[in-house]
XYZ file of C-alpha atoms in Angstrom:
664
model
C 73.450 57.019 113.111
C 75.369 57.838 110.001
C 79.022 60.200 111.869
C 79.275 63.522 109.879
C 81.690 63.220 107.363
C 79.573 59.946 106.056
C 76.067 62.317 106.706
C 77.520 65.660 104.997
C 80.173 64.062 102.604
C 80.255 66.682 100.350
C 81.821 68.850 102.777
C 85.193 67.836 102.601
C 87.214 69.977 103.197
C 90.378 71.445 100.492
C 93.607 72.315 101.783
C 93.622 75.911 101.345
C 97.450 77.369 100.288
C 98.028 78.413 103.441
C 96.070 76.009 105.599
C 98.108 74.315 108.417
C 99.646 70.884 108.684
C 97.581 69.509 111.637
C 97.528 71.208 114.589
C 98.347 70.922 117.869
C 95.317 73.789 118.935
C 94.509 75.422 122.732
C 91.268 76.770 123.452
C 91.174 80.458 123.994
C 88.057 82.567 125.007
C 85.777 84.014 122.353
C 86.753 87.995 121.570
C 84.787 90.139 123.892
C 84.378 92.137 120.083
C 82.509 89.316 118.816
C 80.361 89.310 115.332
C 79.860 92.667 115.611
C 83.693 94.028 114.586
C 83.168 91.880 111.536
C 82.178 95.060 110.371
C 85.493 95.990 108.714
C 85.542 94.706 105.000
C 89.119 93.990 103.701
C 90.535 95.745 101.288
C 91.455 94.901 97.448
C 92.893 92.414 96.908
C 94.190 90.536 93.938
C 91.962 86.664 92.831
C 94.221 84.095 94.914
C 95.578 81.535 92.905
C 95.539 77.657 94.004
C 98.878 76.730 95.327
C 100.074 73.467 97.799
C 98.572 72.685 100.635
C 99.844 71.463 103.742
C 102.081 68.360 103.157
C 99.907 64.753 103.613
C 101.382 62.103 105.647
C 102.067 59.258 104.043
C 101.445 57.234 107.933
C 105.336 54.729 106.953
C 107.253 54.918 109.268
C 110.792 57.107 109.602
C 113.388 57.949 111.418
C 113.863 61.105 113.591
C 111.486 63.286 116.213
C 107.927 63.449 115.397
C 106.457 66.121 114.478
C 104.756 67.905 117.307
C 107.517 67.018 119.645
C 110.193 68.456 116.862
C 108.271 71.685 117.225
C 108.453 72.020 120.982
C 112.101 71.228 121.412
C 112.789 73.746 118.641
C 110.518 76.186 120.638
C 112.380 75.954 123.639
C 116.233 75.752 122.978
C 118.508 78.614 121.982
C 119.241 77.365 118.766
C 118.213 73.855 117.554
C 118.506 72.714 113.711
C 116.998 70.835 112.162
C 117.817 67.970 109.724
C 117.168 65.101 107.836
C 120.163 62.657 107.686
C 124.005 62.424 108.192
C 124.372 64.621 104.657
C 123.748 68.151 106.349
C 125.889 67.172 109.327
C 128.516 69.205 107.284
C 126.610 72.419 106.571
C 125.347 72.066 110.351
C 129.566 72.389 111.408
C 129.174 75.936 109.400
C 126.614 76.655 111.521
C 128.399 76.003 114.821
C 131.542 77.659 112.968
C 129.188 81.184 112.977
C 127.566 80.493 115.810
C 131.004 80.252 118.093
C 133.068 82.900 116.047
C 130.210 85.474 118.529
C 132.058 84.572 121.868
C 134.013 87.259 123.392
C 136.747 87.138 125.062
C 136.506 86.441 128.855
C 137.772 89.047 130.719
C 135.122 90.901 128.734
C 131.888 92.239 131.213
C 128.819 90.556 130.173
C 130.077 87.909 127.951
C 127.722 86.195 125.526
C 127.274 82.585 125.798
C 127.255 80.928 122.821
C 125.396 77.632 123.040
C 126.126 74.383 121.668
C 123.404 73.329 118.747
C 120.498 71.345 119.625
C 120.319 69.129 116.401
C 116.613 67.605 115.411
C 116.513 65.458 113.441
C 113.052 64.708 111.405
C 111.176 61.867 109.303
C 110.582 63.901 105.608
C 107.025 64.461 105.880
C 108.081 66.667 108.776
C 110.334 68.379 107.262
C 107.986 69.275 104.966
C 105.315 70.647 107.249
C 108.172 73.116 108.903
C 108.455 74.442 105.584
C 105.218 74.625 104.816
C 104.753 76.159 108.957
C 107.720 78.504 107.844
C 107.534 79.248 104.645
C 111.524 78.934 104.472
C 112.453 75.950 101.787
C 116.653 76.345 103.263
C 117.729 72.795 104.619
C 118.879 72.358 107.304
C 116.904 75.041 109.242
C 117.664 76.869 112.142
C 115.459 78.510 114.817
C 116.687 81.329 117.470
C 114.695 81.684 120.072
C 111.748 79.686 118.723
C 112.456 81.630 116.071
C 112.692 79.928 112.872
C 115.875 81.613 110.620
C 115.925 79.877 107.773
C 119.274 77.937 106.420
C 122.765 78.701 106.308
C 122.533 81.648 103.646
C 120.181 83.418 105.784
C 122.400 83.348 109.107
C 125.130 84.510 106.795
C 123.278 87.457 105.592
C 121.873 88.635 109.787
C 124.400 90.690 111.370
C 127.046 89.828 113.761
C 126.244 92.649 116.259
C 122.205 91.744 115.711
C 123.053 87.960 115.625
C 125.384 88.419 118.931
C 122.438 91.007 120.931
C 120.047 88.044 120.134
C 121.347 85.657 122.107
C 122.101 87.832 125.456
C 118.861 87.766 127.687
C 116.524 90.710 127.303
C 114.243 92.010 129.717
C 111.034 90.081 127.977
C 110.395 86.749 126.357
C 107.589 89.803 123.784
C 106.756 92.793 123.466
C 103.532 94.032 121.480
C 103.462 97.530 120.330
C 99.717 98.743 119.969
C 97.161 97.571 122.186
C 94.088 96.911 119.517
C 92.501 93.493 118.987
C 94.970 92.038 117.648
C 97.961 93.213 119.990
C 96.048 92.371 123.329
C 94.456 88.839 121.895
C 98.583 88.337 121.117
C 99.873 89.616 124.229
C 97.065 87.760 126.776
C 97.700 84.659 124.910
C 101.482 84.461 125.468
C 100.937 85.822 128.863
C 98.524 82.559 129.162
C 101.959 80.048 127.640
C 104.010 81.849 130.742
C 106.089 84.505 128.792
C 107.608 87.932 130.394
C 105.319 90.086 127.910
C 104.952 93.951 127.563
C 102.308 95.436 125.658
C 102.350 99.468 124.684
C 99.776 101.539 123.533
C 99.505 105.584 122.880
C 97.278 106.897 121.108
C 98.492 110.240 118.795
C 95.367 112.816 118.576
C 93.603 113.433 115.617
C 94.819 116.954 114.008
C 91.427 118.543 115.491
C 92.509 116.793 119.199
C 90.218 113.594 119.187
C 91.887 110.927 121.216
C 90.838 107.769 123.331
C 91.882 105.066 125.444
C 93.116 101.199 125.316
C 91.440 98.969 122.588
C 92.428 100.675 119.246
C 89.957 100.948 116.451
C 87.328 98.488 116.569
C 86.318 99.263 120.395
C 87.260 103.374 120.163
C 86.028 104.739 116.151
C 85.373 101.666 114.810
C 83.074 98.085 114.892
C 81.598 99.192 118.155
C 80.432 102.622 117.795
C 79.331 102.114 114.762
C 77.345 99.540 114.953
C 75.717 100.920 117.837
C 74.900 104.120 115.906
C 73.970 102.085 112.867
C 71.149 100.791 115.762
C 70.136 104.085 117.190
C 69.747 104.529 113.556
C 67.978 101.399 112.705
C 65.086 102.095 115.874
C 64.692 105.426 114.128
C 62.711 103.104 111.063
C 61.081 100.829 113.966
C 59.444 103.832 116.368
C 57.841 104.688 112.820
C 57.206 101.298 111.735
C 55.526 100.611 114.749
C 52.475 102.074 114.313
C 51.700 100.505 111.030
C 51.347 97.145 113.489
C 49.381 98.643 116.080
C 51.488 100.575 118.189
C 50.031 103.899 118.660
C 53.042 107.026 119.963
C 52.949 110.110 121.691
C 51.679 113.053 119.799
C 54.857 115.697 117.984
C 57.313 114.631 116.226
C 59.641 112.439 117.324
C 63.797 113.749 117.973
C 67.082 111.709 118.513
C 68.868 113.436 121.160
C 72.974 112.756 118.979
C 74.569 114.242 123.122
C 72.976 111.630 124.302
C 73.651 108.918 122.295
C 77.564 110.145 121.786
C 77.822 109.776 125.548
C 75.863 106.668 125.754
C 78.098 104.952 122.990
C 81.157 106.910 125.099
C 80.103 104.876 128.656
C 80.160 102.454 126.609
C 83.648 102.470 125.015
C 85.017 103.925 129.262
C 83.527 100.155 130.795
C 85.548 98.521 127.785
C 88.623 100.244 127.755
C 88.828 99.574 131.650
C 87.795 96.030 131.462
C 90.622 95.916 129.184
C 93.621 96.913 131.480
C 91.647 95.279 134.131
C 92.757 92.095 131.886
C 96.142 92.919 131.383
C 96.742 92.977 134.735
C 94.960 89.492 135.957
C 96.946 87.832 133.156
C 100.269 89.431 134.588
C 101.141 91.684 131.183
C 102.942 94.487 132.351
C 100.926 97.709 130.122
C 103.126 100.386 129.125
C 100.263 103.885 127.898
C 103.393 105.298 126.201
C 104.381 105.775 122.431
C 107.748 102.921 121.242
C 110.006 103.296 119.410
C 113.050 100.775 117.610
C 115.902 102.714 119.434
C 118.266 99.140 118.566
C 117.469 95.357 117.310
C 116.116 94.880 120.341
C 115.564 97.913 122.336
C 112.495 100.415 122.630
C 112.186 103.810 123.382
C 108.874 104.129 125.006
C 108.005 107.246 125.766
C 105.040 108.511 127.554
C 102.912 111.939 127.641
C 105.075 113.529 129.696
C 107.403 113.326 127.680
C 110.027 110.624 129.911
C 111.454 108.090 127.973
C 112.141 104.204 129.239
C 114.184 101.710 127.475
C 113.352 98.223 127.326
C 114.849 94.978 125.701
C 112.917 91.558 124.820
C 113.573 88.361 122.339
C 111.068 88.987 120.193
C 108.897 92.063 118.868
C 105.416 91.986 117.133
C 103.741 95.230 115.687
C 100.363 95.676 116.004
C 99.932 99.692 115.326
C 96.948 99.448 112.718
C 95.512 101.950 110.436
C 94.699 105.860 111.309
C 92.525 107.452 108.118
C 94.629 109.343 104.923
C 94.100 112.671 104.239
C 93.813 114.803 100.868
C 96.227 117.585 99.812
C 94.025 119.953 99.789
C 93.656 123.391 101.260
C 91.830 123.349 104.328
C 90.939 119.792 105.029
C 93.227 119.444 108.627
C 91.856 122.222 110.049
C 87.909 122.198 108.573
C 87.465 118.342 107.985
C 87.073 114.980 110.383
C 87.257 111.364 109.786
C 86.279 108.433 111.855
C 88.712 109.395 114.142
C 86.380 112.059 115.308
C 82.692 111.506 114.532
C 81.441 109.083 117.413
C 82.936 112.429 120.203
C 81.673 114.765 118.154
C 80.407 117.595 121.381
C 77.468 118.329 118.877
C 75.165 117.513 116.275
C 76.894 116.899 112.652
C 74.326 118.997 110.775
C 74.336 118.880 106.884
C 76.640 116.467 106.284
C 79.376 115.273 103.597
C 81.467 111.959 103.144
C 83.673 111.719 101.112
C 84.985 108.734 99.658
C 83.479 105.797 98.871
C 85.352 103.089 101.336
C 82.490 101.029 103.808
C 83.692 103.449 106.471
C 81.901 106.332 104.250
C 78.956 105.026 103.410
C 78.279 102.498 107.203
C 78.380 106.590 108.761
C 76.416 108.096 106.013
C 74.341 105.991 106.787
C 73.266 106.296 110.178
C 74.029 109.766 109.873
C 70.710 109.856 107.202
C 69.001 107.436 109.354
C 69.098 109.294 112.954
C 67.862 113.275 110.260
C 70.828 114.620 108.357
C 71.010 115.243 105.500
C 73.896 113.730 103.960
C 75.793 113.564 100.964
C 78.430 111.215 99.727
C 80.924 112.415 97.207
C 82.370 110.079 95.077
C 85.576 109.358 92.507
C 84.389 106.226 90.780
C 82.973 103.547 92.433
C 81.667 102.123 95.757
C 83.463 99.421 97.337
C 86.243 98.906 95.768
C 86.836 95.050 96.227
C 83.669 94.403 96.612
C 81.887 92.577 94.490
C 79.801 95.671 92.454
C 76.619 93.817 91.503
C 76.085 94.592 95.335
C 78.060 97.313 95.367
C 75.631 99.054 92.852
C 72.256 97.781 94.773
C 73.732 99.453 97.895
C 73.762 102.909 96.366
C 70.609 102.563 94.459
C 69.262 101.453 97.565
C 70.641 105.055 99.181
C 69.015 106.699 96.531
C 66.110 105.316 97.194
C 66.219 106.391 100.818
C 66.939 110.203 100.854
C 70.856 109.907 100.277
C 72.521 112.427 97.268
C 75.385 111.100 95.870
C 78.096 113.687 93.480
C 81.101 112.359 91.603
C 84.197 113.980 91.679
C 87.016 115.274 93.547
C 86.756 117.541 96.282
C 89.974 120.066 94.846
C 88.865 123.247 97.953
C 87.194 123.594 101.558
C 86.994 127.211 102.280
C 85.321 128.431 106.849
C 82.337 129.794 106.176
C 81.513 130.084 110.557
C 83.962 128.753 112.847
C 82.127 125.697 114.747
C 81.493 125.721 118.848
C 81.114 122.991 121.548
C 77.409 123.239 120.387
C 77.311 123.446 116.899
C 78.786 122.797 114.262
C 80.914 125.314 112.179
C 79.645 125.949 108.549
C 82.208 125.127 105.122
C 81.839 125.452 101.701
C 82.918 122.546 99.704
C 84.363 122.806 96.016
C 84.613 120.349 93.296
C 85.089 119.533 89.766
C 81.834 118.010 87.849
C 80.843 117.389 84.251
C 78.374 119.866 82.949
C 75.147 117.524 81.483
C 74.709 120.330 78.785
C 77.953 121.401 77.413
C 79.905 118.036 78.403
C 82.221 120.231 80.222
C 84.214 120.414 84.082
C 83.214 123.207 85.686
C 83.260 124.309 89.538
C 80.545 123.528 91.427
C 80.598 123.803 95.761
C 78.117 123.526 98.446
C 77.489 124.461 101.844
C 77.892 121.773 104.471
C 78.484 121.791 108.600
C 79.801 118.585 108.848
C 82.827 117.543 106.185
C 83.614 113.724 107.174
C 87.181 112.250 105.454
C 86.865 108.762 104.880
C 89.154 107.797 101.450
C 91.171 105.203 103.324
C 93.205 104.168 106.452
C 97.430 103.253 106.122
C 99.563 101.512 108.841
C 100.693 103.067 111.193
C 104.605 102.150 111.195
C 106.131 105.598 110.498
C 107.382 106.255 113.504
C 107.886 102.827 115.204
C 111.836 102.456 113.568
C 111.257 99.432 111.370
C 113.605 101.589 109.798
C 116.630 102.099 111.693
C 116.257 98.636 112.710
C 116.224 96.930 108.946
C 112.482 95.344 108.514
C 110.598 95.696 104.629
C 108.211 97.299 104.201
C 105.454 97.517 101.065
C 104.676 100.856 99.549
C 101.554 100.681 101.152
C 103.344 101.210 104.539
C 102.960 98.029 105.880
C 104.984 95.158 107.047
C 106.388 92.147 104.471
C 106.067 89.048 105.684
C 106.839 85.566 105.314
C 103.050 84.458 107.173
C 103.317 87.129 110.257
C 107.057 87.128 109.819
C 109.594 89.629 109.666
C 111.186 88.827 105.808
C 114.165 90.618 106.752
C 114.510 90.483 110.329
C 112.922 86.695 112.134
C 112.659 88.898 115.717
C 109.664 90.599 114.302
C 106.376 90.085 113.480
C 103.409 91.800 112.576
C 99.579 90.737 112.324
C 96.289 92.540 111.804
C 96.067 96.103 109.280
C 99.812 96.804 109.489
C 100.768 92.628 107.680
C 100.763 93.243 104.182
C 98.539 90.933 102.269
C 96.399 90.540 104.814
C 92.215 91.565 105.385
C 91.842 94.561 107.083
C 89.037 93.216 109.594
C 89.493 92.784 113.591
C 88.035 88.772 113.741
C 91.205 88.609 111.465
C 94.054 90.573 113.268
C 92.555 88.243 117.312
C 92.951 85.122 115.296
C 96.037 85.937 114.416
C 97.709 86.772 117.036
C 96.472 83.828 119.555
C 97.718 81.590 116.504
C 100.627 83.410 116.353
C 101.611 83.282 119.966
C 101.094 79.449 120.158
C 102.882 78.892 117.337
C 105.868 80.883 118.235
C 106.159 79.968 122.496
C 103.875 76.451 122.669
C 105.490 74.771 119.105
C 101.997 74.623 118.005
C 101.773 73.705 113.911
C 99.389 76.004 113.509
C 98.609 78.386 111.527
C 95.580 81.513 110.114
C 93.371 80.755 107.875
C 92.981 83.544 105.641
C 90.325 83.140 103.334
C 86.493 82.628 103.576
C 86.258 85.094 105.822
C 82.492 86.059 106.059
C 82.332 90.362 106.568
C 79.361 92.668 107.081
C 79.017 96.249 105.384
C 76.168 98.055 108.071
C 74.517 99.477 105.563
C 71.273 100.804 106.670
C 70.276 97.762 104.516
C 73.595 95.540 105.366
C 75.512 93.674 103.166
C 77.094 90.681 104.097
C 80.101 88.736 101.764
C 81.881 85.938 102.328
C 84.539 84.168 99.611
C 84.580 85.265 95.532
C 82.641 88.931 94.061
C 81.510 87.759 90.543
C 84.851 90.122 89.297
C 87.461 87.474 91.330
C 85.700 83.894 90.564
C 85.786 85.815 86.658
C 89.326 85.914 87.182
C 90.520 82.879 88.781
C 87.796 80.132 87.706
C 87.329 82.023 83.369
C 83.890 83.168 83.447
C 82.328 80.189 81.748
C 83.351 77.918 84.257
C 80.928 80.294 86.859
C 77.244 79.820 87.273
C 75.357 82.138 89.836
C 71.923 81.574 91.721
C 70.049 84.797 92.423
C 67.146 86.377 93.411
C 65.076 89.049 95.402
C 62.892 88.813 98.683
C 60.761 90.216 100.374
C 61.268 90.020 104.240
C 57.598 89.394 106.265
C 58.654 92.595 108.698
C 58.473 94.937 105.901
C 55.235 93.220 104.527
C 52.638 94.853 106.639
C 55.069 98.838 107.898
C 55.518 98.983 103.594
C 59.400 99.611 103.513
C 61.056 101.223 100.747
C 63.741 98.280 101.617
C 61.322 95.808 100.897
C 61.890 96.582 96.922
C 66.351 95.947 97.366
C 66.741 92.930 98.991
C 68.768 90.061 96.882
C 71.047 87.824 97.534
C 73.373 84.466 94.802
C 75.679 82.461 95.292
C 78.728 81.812 93.265
C 79.118 78.466 91.681
C 82.074 76.007 89.894
C 80.063 74.420 87.467
C 83.255 71.526 86.276
C 83.111 70.945 90.868
C 79.822 69.625 91.547
C 79.163 73.551 91.843
C 81.011 74.080 94.346
C 79.982 77.768 96.028
C 83.245 80.276 95.928
C 80.970 83.103 96.609
C 77.701 84.655 98.918
C 76.915 87.636 98.125
C 73.659 89.055 100.470
C 71.869 92.551 100.856
C 69.170 91.963 104.254
C 68.430 93.571 107.078
C 70.329 91.585 109.488
C 73.232 90.377 107.255
C 76.245 89.837 109.285
C 73.707 87.596 111.728
C 72.806 85.355 108.615
C 76.955 85.485 106.964
C 78.776 84.356 110.092
C 76.141 81.439 109.784
C 76.144 79.685 106.575
C 80.138 80.865 106.583
C 80.876 77.164 107.419
C 79.557 76.258 104.628
C 82.197 78.232 102.248
C 85.153 76.866 104.879
C 83.720 72.736 104.135
C 83.841 73.634 100.701
C 80.178 73.503 100.221
C 78.106 72.835 97.284
C 75.074 74.164 95.658
C 73.147 70.514 96.030
C 73.672 70.929 100.180
C 72.440 74.409 100.384
C 69.096 72.898 97.790
C 68.519 69.715 100.630
C 69.101 71.977 103.935
C 65.438 72.147 105.450
C 64.794 75.918 105.095
C 63.536 78.424 108.891
C 60.099 79.673 107.718
C 59.788 82.619 107.776
C 63.380 84.032 107.217
C 65.451 85.783 105.127
C 68.011 83.020 105.297
C 65.808 80.705 103.855
C 65.435 81.712 100.649
C 69.144 80.465 100.081
C 67.869 77.153 100.334
C 65.574 77.862 97.411
C 67.198 78.558 94.729
C 67.110 78.127 90.888
C 67.402 81.364 88.782
C 70.028 81.189 87.119
C 71.200 85.048 86.781
C 72.205 85.681 82.950
C 73.061 89.227 80.948
C 70.639 90.959 79.971
C 67.542 89.411 82.172
C 65.616 92.010 83.639
C 65.291 93.163 87.187
C 63.834 90.186 89.036
C 60.315 91.481 91.354
C 59.986 90.340 95.056
C 57.343 87.879 96.205
C 55.363 86.578 99.583
C 55.616 82.883 100.620
């Protein structure tokens, strides 16, 4: 029998920009989030550019410690230096001299201990692999307590008192600030590797007072409650479909009870909150329900809800504080509106709702609220789903309009309260925005009354009150940590993962993977990196949108329009035929391929029921550099919507007429 490699020879892996050199991987249990968490799509980012992948070993014997052993030694040493030859001895002596200058007078209480440098000679191949792993080109390369510092220049740039304090002993090996998906995964993995770990988590209430337990956005106010409410909406449609399939329903109107759903969702979330606390205890991670802030380079002041402050120290710190919703600067916005932080605990049915913003959060919430029977309007400034494929975004808009939702173009300028909300019912508010008069072409102010106004215009990193500026951690304009991989570019003992790391997708599974991989790298010497490309994701709109790889826009930007060929089609899910669902006219899929590389697939897109399940499965094909021919020779499962990817022959061209679906 042929091997997998021979049978699927076209699936030879192309090294990506940040792929690891051959890795020494350890395994970890699957996240309890599962595929549900993939519904948090990435922000708009420039089309990726090609850059060299990891070095390829030439299998020629070379002097030095083997790469795997060298990384282990550097990880376990207090101070280590990688070098390749005797010509680098002078710099190593200079490094030792800088460290020796830190020595205290013997009579000083608790003098700092300056160790001798552990010199680790490696081959030229290992040098390239280590430089790729750390993104440090300086050589010889210095490691302090398992953290890559850089070369002599980078060591000299560190403040002497910081360096001196770094060499001292601290209470913890690692302090994680943020108890969300990524922070918890990292804390548990570090503890599994035998490290002493503390995890701080504290949720500041939203402007209307909403707070929640351990687990972060995904568990409490994101992926999990969103997917459950999305399912509630879908079940409403299934009830109506059931009659077409022969089910006799009780007489009378079928109604949805918001309070029952809310309580069921919150009960499930509470069980997850408790489960995370149990897991931390079982892994011997110290959980501290306090707000952490740097008050020294290796010191955190942790303030609990009673304002009691505890000071703790560590050798390393991981920032995993996530994002919180943004608010526009308009009158009445924080007094009279809610965000996704509040929606899932809302004590009353939301009633007539205005969703402000074109983000996936806005569209997902609008979709499931409308599915539960509420009157929903979405107001957008410009395009939907910025950063996603705009052909797919426009198809989502058309489907949602056909589904019964309203879209307005504009930006709210003022909100006034008409009736105050209570614990049993929503209030009533008037929202104003400028709108173009179709007859005169002039802009005029219009207004409309709503019971609930959901702000979903974006999210920003929670890093302002963590004390990063105090110790010199560089941040981008969007407040995210600027990293060399996950390591701070300015303070080498500070790391960041997930939504607060600049330039990485804002996706829960990404944060979980990044946390685990990072812990194995910095505590176990693993030659392993998180792969931030070709990540499948799904937007849980009423008709789900799944994608992996490049959008049309990014593919054109990266490869040129003439080098792209797009295969596409529409389809009619069998389960929609008898029920005559309107959704059947909107299901669509496409593959974006490279003409000059044997039609390698670089983009996968589908608008369909259960898109998340389909996209997760096909994602591996893109990771393995599949060609269009591989999809063609794959035999489909009949009757499914996913099999449509195995029969694509229509090439998408400008000016084509709208496609029409047909049965099998």
